[in-house]
Short mmCIF file of C-alpha atoms in Angstrom, two decimals:
data_model
loop_
_atom_site.label_atom_id
_atom_site.label_comp_id
_atom_site.label_asym_id
_atom_site.label_seq_id
_atom_site.Cartn_x
_atom_site.Cartn_y
_atom_site.Cartn_z
CA MET A 1 0.06 0.00 -0.15
CA VAL A 2 1.31 3.18 -0.84
CA GLU A 3 1.77 5.96 2.01
CA THR A 4 0.58 9.47 1.34
CA SER A 5 1.18 12.78 3.02
CA THR A 6 -2.53 13.20 3.73
CA ALA A 7 -5.27 10.80 5.37
CA PRO A 8 -8.18 10.30 3.21
CA ASN A 9 -11.43 12.02 3.49
CA PRO A 10 -13.81 11.26 6.14
CA ASP A 11 -16.43 8.40 5.59
CA PRO A 12 -19.35 10.34 4.44
CA THR A 13 -21.47 7.92 5.59
CA GLY A 14 -20.63 9.18 9.09
CA THR A 15 -19.12 5.97 10.57
CA GLY A 16 -15.35 7.20 9.97
CA ALA A 17 -14.00 4.28 9.09
CA PRO A 18 -11.17 3.80 6.60
CA HIS A 19 -12.66 0.09 5.39
CA GLY A 20 -15.16 -2.36 5.75
CA THR A 21 -18.00 0.01 6.83
CA GLY A 22 -19.71 0.64 3.59
CA ALA A 23 -18.38 3.92 2.24
CA THR A 24 -19.69 5.09 -0.92
CA GLY A 25 -18.75 3.21 -3.90
CA THR A 26 -17.71 0.00 -1.84
CA SER A 27 -19.83 -2.95 -0.51
CA PRO A 28 -19.58 -3.66 3.31
CA GLY A 29 -16.50 -5.49 4.58
CA GLN A 30 -14.06 -4.49 1.52
CA PRO A 31 -11.37 -3.12 2.04
CA VAL A 32 -10.66 0.81 0.81
CA TYR A 33 -7.22 1.17 -0.44
CA GLY A 34 -7.05 4.45 -2.13
CA PRO A 35 -7.15 5.85 -5.73
CA PRO A 36 -7.07 2.96 -8.41
CA GLY A 37 -3.40 1.83 -9.03
CA THR A 38 -2.41 2.10 -5.53
CA GLY A 39 -1.82 -1.20 -4.22
CA PRO A 40 0.91 -2.35 -1.95
CA ASP A 41 4.51 -2.49 -3.06
CA PRO A 42 5.07 -6.04 -3.70
CA ASN A 43 8.55 -5.59 -3.06
CA ALA A 44 8.30 -4.08 0.22
CA GLN A 45 8.50 -5.48 3.71
CA VAL A 46 5.31 -6.57 5.08
CA TYR A 47 4.55 -7.24 9.03
CA GLY A 48 2.05 -10.13 9.40
CA TYR A 49 0.10 -12.05 7.68
CA GLN A 50 -2.84 -10.31 6.25
CA ALA A 51 -1.22 -6.81 4.62
CA TYR A 52 -3.52 -6.83 2.15
CA GLY A 53 -7.09 -7.24 3.95
CA THR A 54 -7.78 -10.82 3.43
CA GLY A 55 -10.27 -11.44 6.07
CA ILE A 56 -8.23 -14.05 7.83
CA PRO A 57 -7.13 -13.95 11.46
CA GLY A 58 -3.10 -13.92 11.32
CA ASN A 59 -1.07 -14.95 14.02
CA LEU A 60 -0.04 -12.09 16.43
CA ASP A 61 3.89 -11.45 16.65
CA ILE A 62 4.74 -8.99 19.75
CA GLY A 63 8.08 -8.69 18.35
CA HIS A 64 6.58 -6.89 14.94
CA ALA A 65 3.80 -5.25 16.40
CA LEU A 66 6.17 -3.06 18.34
CA SER A 67 8.60 -2.65 15.32
CA TYR A 68 5.80 -1.78 13.12
CA GLY A 69 4.49 0.72 15.98
CA LEU A 70 7.97 2.33 16.19
CA GLU A 71 8.71 2.39 12.09
CA LYS A 72 5.00 4.16 11.81
CA PHE A 73 5.49 6.88 14.20
CA LYS A 74 9.40 7.41 12.56
CA ARG A 75 7.58 8.01 9.45
CA ASN A 76 5.25 10.56 10.37
CA PRO A 77 6.70 11.85 13.90
CA GLY A 78 5.03 15.62 13.85
CA PRO A 79 0.88 14.80 14.02
CA TRP A 80 1.80 11.99 16.54
CA VAL A 81 3.81 14.42 18.99
CA ALA A 82 1.28 17.33 18.27
CA VAL A 83 -1.92 15.24 18.92
CA THR A 84 0.05 13.31 22.34
CA SER A 85 1.05 16.76 23.65
CA LEU A 86 -2.73 17.36 23.92
CA GLY A 87 -2.39 14.61 26.87
CA LEU A 88 0.10 17.26 28.60
CA ILE A 89 -1.91 19.84 27.62
CA ILE A 90 -4.97 18.67 29.65
CA TYR A 91 -3.00 17.44 32.74
CA LEU A 92 -1.52 21.01 32.96
CA VAL A 93 -5.15 22.67 32.42
CA PHE A 94 -6.35 20.22 35.21
CA TYR A 95 -3.58 21.16 37.26
CA LEU A 96 -4.19 24.82 36.78
CA VAL A 97 -7.65 24.74 37.38
CA VAL A 98 -7.29 23.00 40.81
CA ARG A 99 -4.63 25.00 41.80
CA VAL A 100 -6.51 28.04 40.90
CA VAL A 101 -9.98 27.21 41.89
CA GLU A 102 -9.39 24.94 44.76
CA PRO A 103 -12.62 23.06 44.26
CA ASN A 104 -13.70 21.98 48.24
CA SER A 105 -16.97 20.24 47.35
CA MET A 106 -17.15 16.73 46.20
CA LEU A 107 -19.21 17.95 43.15
CA GLY A 108 -16.38 20.01 42.11
CA LEU A 109 -13.92 17.71 42.39
CA LEU A 110 -16.35 15.51 40.18
CA VAL A 111 -16.92 18.28 37.56
CA VAL A 112 -13.20 18.50 37.17
CA PHE A 113 -12.59 14.99 37.03
CA ALA A 114 -15.20 14.34 34.46
CA ALA A 115 -13.72 17.36 32.32
CA VAL A 116 -10.35 15.83 32.43
CA MET A 117 -11.23 12.10 31.70
CA THR A 118 -13.35 13.37 28.81
CA GLY A 119 -10.51 15.21 26.88
CA LEU A 120 -8.68 12.17 27.62
CA TRP A 121 -11.02 9.41 26.21
CA LEU A 122 -11.32 11.48 23.45
CA LEU A 123 -7.89 11.91 22.84
CA GLN A 124 -7.53 8.22 22.82
CA ALA A 125 -10.17 7.82 20.45
CA ALA A 126 -8.21 10.03 18.32
CA MET A 127 -4.87 8.22 18.51
CA VAL A 128 -6.95 5.31 17.82
CA ARG A 129 -7.96 6.92 14.79
CA GLY A 130 -4.75 8.05 13.81
CA ALA A 131 -3.34 4.37 14.08
CA LEU A 132 -6.39 3.13 12.14
CA TYR A 133 -5.21 5.42 9.07
CA GLU A 134 -1.57 4.57 9.49
CA THR A 135 -2.59 0.61 8.95
CA ASP A 136 -4.52 1.68 6.20
CA GLY A 137 -1.34 3.00 4.78
CA TYR A 138 -1.85 6.82 5.05
CA ARG A 139 0.26 9.34 7.03
CA PRO A 140 -2.87 11.33 8.75
CA GLY A 141 -2.41 14.80 9.38
CA PHE A 142 -3.37 16.28 12.99
CA GLY A 143 -6.74 17.08 11.92
CA SER A 144 -7.43 13.64 10.37
CA TYR A 145 -7.04 11.84 14.07
CA PHE A 146 -10.53 13.73 14.86
CA TYR A 147 -12.22 12.05 12.01
CA LEU A 148 -14.45 9.74 14.64
CA GLY A 149 -17.61 9.38 12.82
CA SER A 150 -19.45 9.64 16.01
CA MET A 151 -17.37 11.46 18.61
CA ALA A 152 -20.37 10.58 21.13
CA ASN A 153 -20.06 7.14 20.51
CA ALA A 154 -16.66 6.68 21.00
CA PHE A 155 -16.98 8.92 24.19
CA LEU A 156 -19.41 6.33 25.42
CA THR A 157 -17.37 3.20 24.58
CA ALA A 158 -14.46 4.69 26.57
CA LEU A 159 -16.92 5.47 29.67
CA LEU A 160 -18.70 2.30 29.36
CA ALA A 161 -15.60 0.29 29.16
CA PHE A 162 -13.76 2.64 32.43
CA LEU A 163 -16.94 1.62 34.34
CA ALA A 164 -16.86 -2.16 33.63
CA THR A 165 -13.30 -1.70 34.49
CA THR A 166 -13.57 -0.03 37.68
CA LEU A 167 -16.49 -1.73 38.93
CA ALA A 168 -14.81 -5.11 38.49
CA SER A 169 -11.78 -3.57 39.92
CA ALA A 170 -13.85 -2.93 42.85
CA LEU A 171 -14.55 -6.54 43.59
CA CYS A 172 -11.10 -7.27 43.32
CA LEU A 173 -8.06 -6.25 41.16
CA LEU A 174 -7.73 -9.64 38.76
CA PRO A 175 -11.15 -9.39 37.76
CA GLY A 176 -10.36 -5.70 36.79
CA ILE A 177 -7.33 -6.24 34.85
CA ALA A 178 -9.33 -8.95 32.87
CA VAL A 179 -11.84 -6.66 32.57
CA GLY A 180 -9.68 -3.74 31.21
CA ILE A 181 -7.61 -6.00 28.98
CA GLY A 182 -10.77 -7.65 27.43
CA CYS A 183 -11.91 -3.85 26.35
CA MET A 184 -8.88 -2.73 24.86
CA PHE A 185 -10.21 -2.95 21.54
CA SER A 186 -13.41 -1.75 22.22
CA LEU A 187 -12.61 1.99 20.70
CA HIS A 188 -11.05 0.14 17.71
CA PHE A 189 -14.52 -1.64 16.53
CA ALA A 190 -16.48 1.63 17.76
CA ILE A 191 -14.53 3.79 15.52
CA GLU A 192 -13.81 1.86 12.55
CA GLN A 193 -17.03 -0.27 12.46
CA GLY A 194 -19.59 2.21 13.69
CA GLN A 195 -20.65 -0.88 16.64
CA SER A 196 -22.61 0.67 19.45
CA PRO A 197 -20.78 0.69 22.92
CA VAL A 198 -21.99 -2.97 24.37
CA GLU A 199 -21.15 -4.23 20.73
CA ALA A 200 -18.08 -2.92 20.63
CA ILE A 201 -17.00 -4.45 24.00
CA LYS A 202 -18.48 -7.83 23.36
CA SER A 203 -16.35 -7.79 20.16
CA SER A 204 -13.32 -6.51 21.88
CA PHE A 205 -13.45 -9.35 24.37
CA LEU A 206 -14.21 -11.95 21.74
CA LEU A 207 -10.92 -10.70 19.87
CA VAL A 208 -8.84 -10.86 23.07
CA LEU A 209 -10.02 -14.72 23.51
CA ARG A 210 -9.03 -15.34 19.78
CA ASP A 211 -5.78 -15.49 21.21
CA PRO A 212 -5.35 -14.77 25.04
CA VAL A 213 -1.79 -15.22 25.59
CA ARG A 214 -0.25 -13.27 23.13
CA VAL A 215 -2.81 -10.30 24.05
CA LEU A 216 -1.57 -10.43 27.26
CA LEU A 217 2.10 -10.68 26.52
CA LEU A 218 1.17 -7.71 24.07
CA VAL A 219 -0.19 -5.71 27.10
CA LEU A 220 2.70 -6.40 29.46
CA THR A 221 5.35 -5.24 26.62
CA VAL A 222 2.65 -1.77 26.33
CA LEU A 223 3.12 -1.13 29.96
CA VAL A 224 6.73 -1.77 29.97
CA VAL A 225 7.40 0.38 27.02
CA THR A 226 5.10 3.04 28.89
CA ALA A 227 7.05 2.80 32.15
CA LEU A 228 10.43 3.58 29.99
CA GLY A 229 8.76 6.69 28.64
CA LEU A 230 7.54 7.76 32.06
CA LEU A 231 10.90 7.51 33.18
CA ALA A 232 12.10 10.09 30.87
CA CYS A 233 10.51 12.83 32.91
CA GLY A 234 7.20 11.99 31.12
CA PHE A 235 8.30 13.42 27.77
CA GLY A 236 9.41 9.85 26.76
CA LEU A 237 5.83 9.08 25.92
CA LEU A 238 5.44 11.56 23.51
CA VAL A 239 6.92 8.51 21.34
CA ALA A 240 6.01 5.42 23.91
CA GLY A 241 2.42 6.34 23.73
CA PRO A 242 1.99 6.56 19.78
CA VAL A 243 4.24 3.40 19.73
CA ALA A 244 2.18 1.54 22.28
CA VAL A 245 -1.27 2.57 20.05
CA LEU A 246 0.17 1.47 16.96
CA ALA A 247 1.19 -1.50 18.24
CA VAL A 248 -2.38 -2.53 19.56
CA THR A 249 -3.91 -1.48 16.38
CA TYR A 250 -1.35 -3.62 14.63
CA ALA A 251 -2.47 -6.32 16.74
CA TYR A 252 -6.56 -5.53 16.19
CA ARG A 253 -5.84 -5.99 12.36
CA THR A 254 -4.15 -8.88 12.47
CA LEU A 255 -6.76 -11.02 14.99
CA THR A 256 -9.06 -9.54 12.50
CA GLY A 257 -7.62 -10.19 9.44
CA GLY A 258 -7.67 -6.31 8.57
CA PRO A 259 -5.37 -4.38 6.18
CA VAL A 260 -1.85 -3.71 7.67
CA SER A 261 0.30 -1.76 5.57
CA PRO A 262 3.92 -2.67 4.91
CA VAL A 263 6.39 0.08 6.01
#
């Protein structure tokens, strides 16, 4: 798949999915690769086993997932750093609001917390959107990360996954971890396939159960990468965050048999 300097226009159907969601001129389930004559380079290195979106699930390779994420980030670092920097801005705004307003009531704290979490969830959805474009073979610009289709659907999916994980964690730590891992692909299904929050979480659990051992190894690896990013005064997250999201999206496309563009 040929990589271009900009991402495609959002899906006019409103789903925002780059492939398989009934875009104009295509059938549902049929990948969209761009203008005619711009197929993948047959001589290019390909990660995984289903680079052209055969619909046949592949075997997840953790090393390939990380190297794929790193290579994609290195080829388009500017927009990724810009989008990830929004997380730092959200944190700084939260810190300033708490310092200036000093909310003393529980209601005030909840309002600030809800605002911060909303911003972080939408930022997470934007990064997933960008990673889906990258695996399609497009280099998204900054604005393309926010082609979420239904922003409300993405927000509600993230909210439901958060509540499910929190409630499970209140019962015991291990169930909370299990639910958190089970929800890891929910935003991918919500954004790319336009599934409802409940459907997206169900699809995510089923996908994790397809290869639970390797998915768990991927989660542990991503946590290590994120921890290393935190060690660099937090600024390492500007690289670790995108690489982690790209690696998880690579896993999503591999396990669903979706397209994984060469790097």
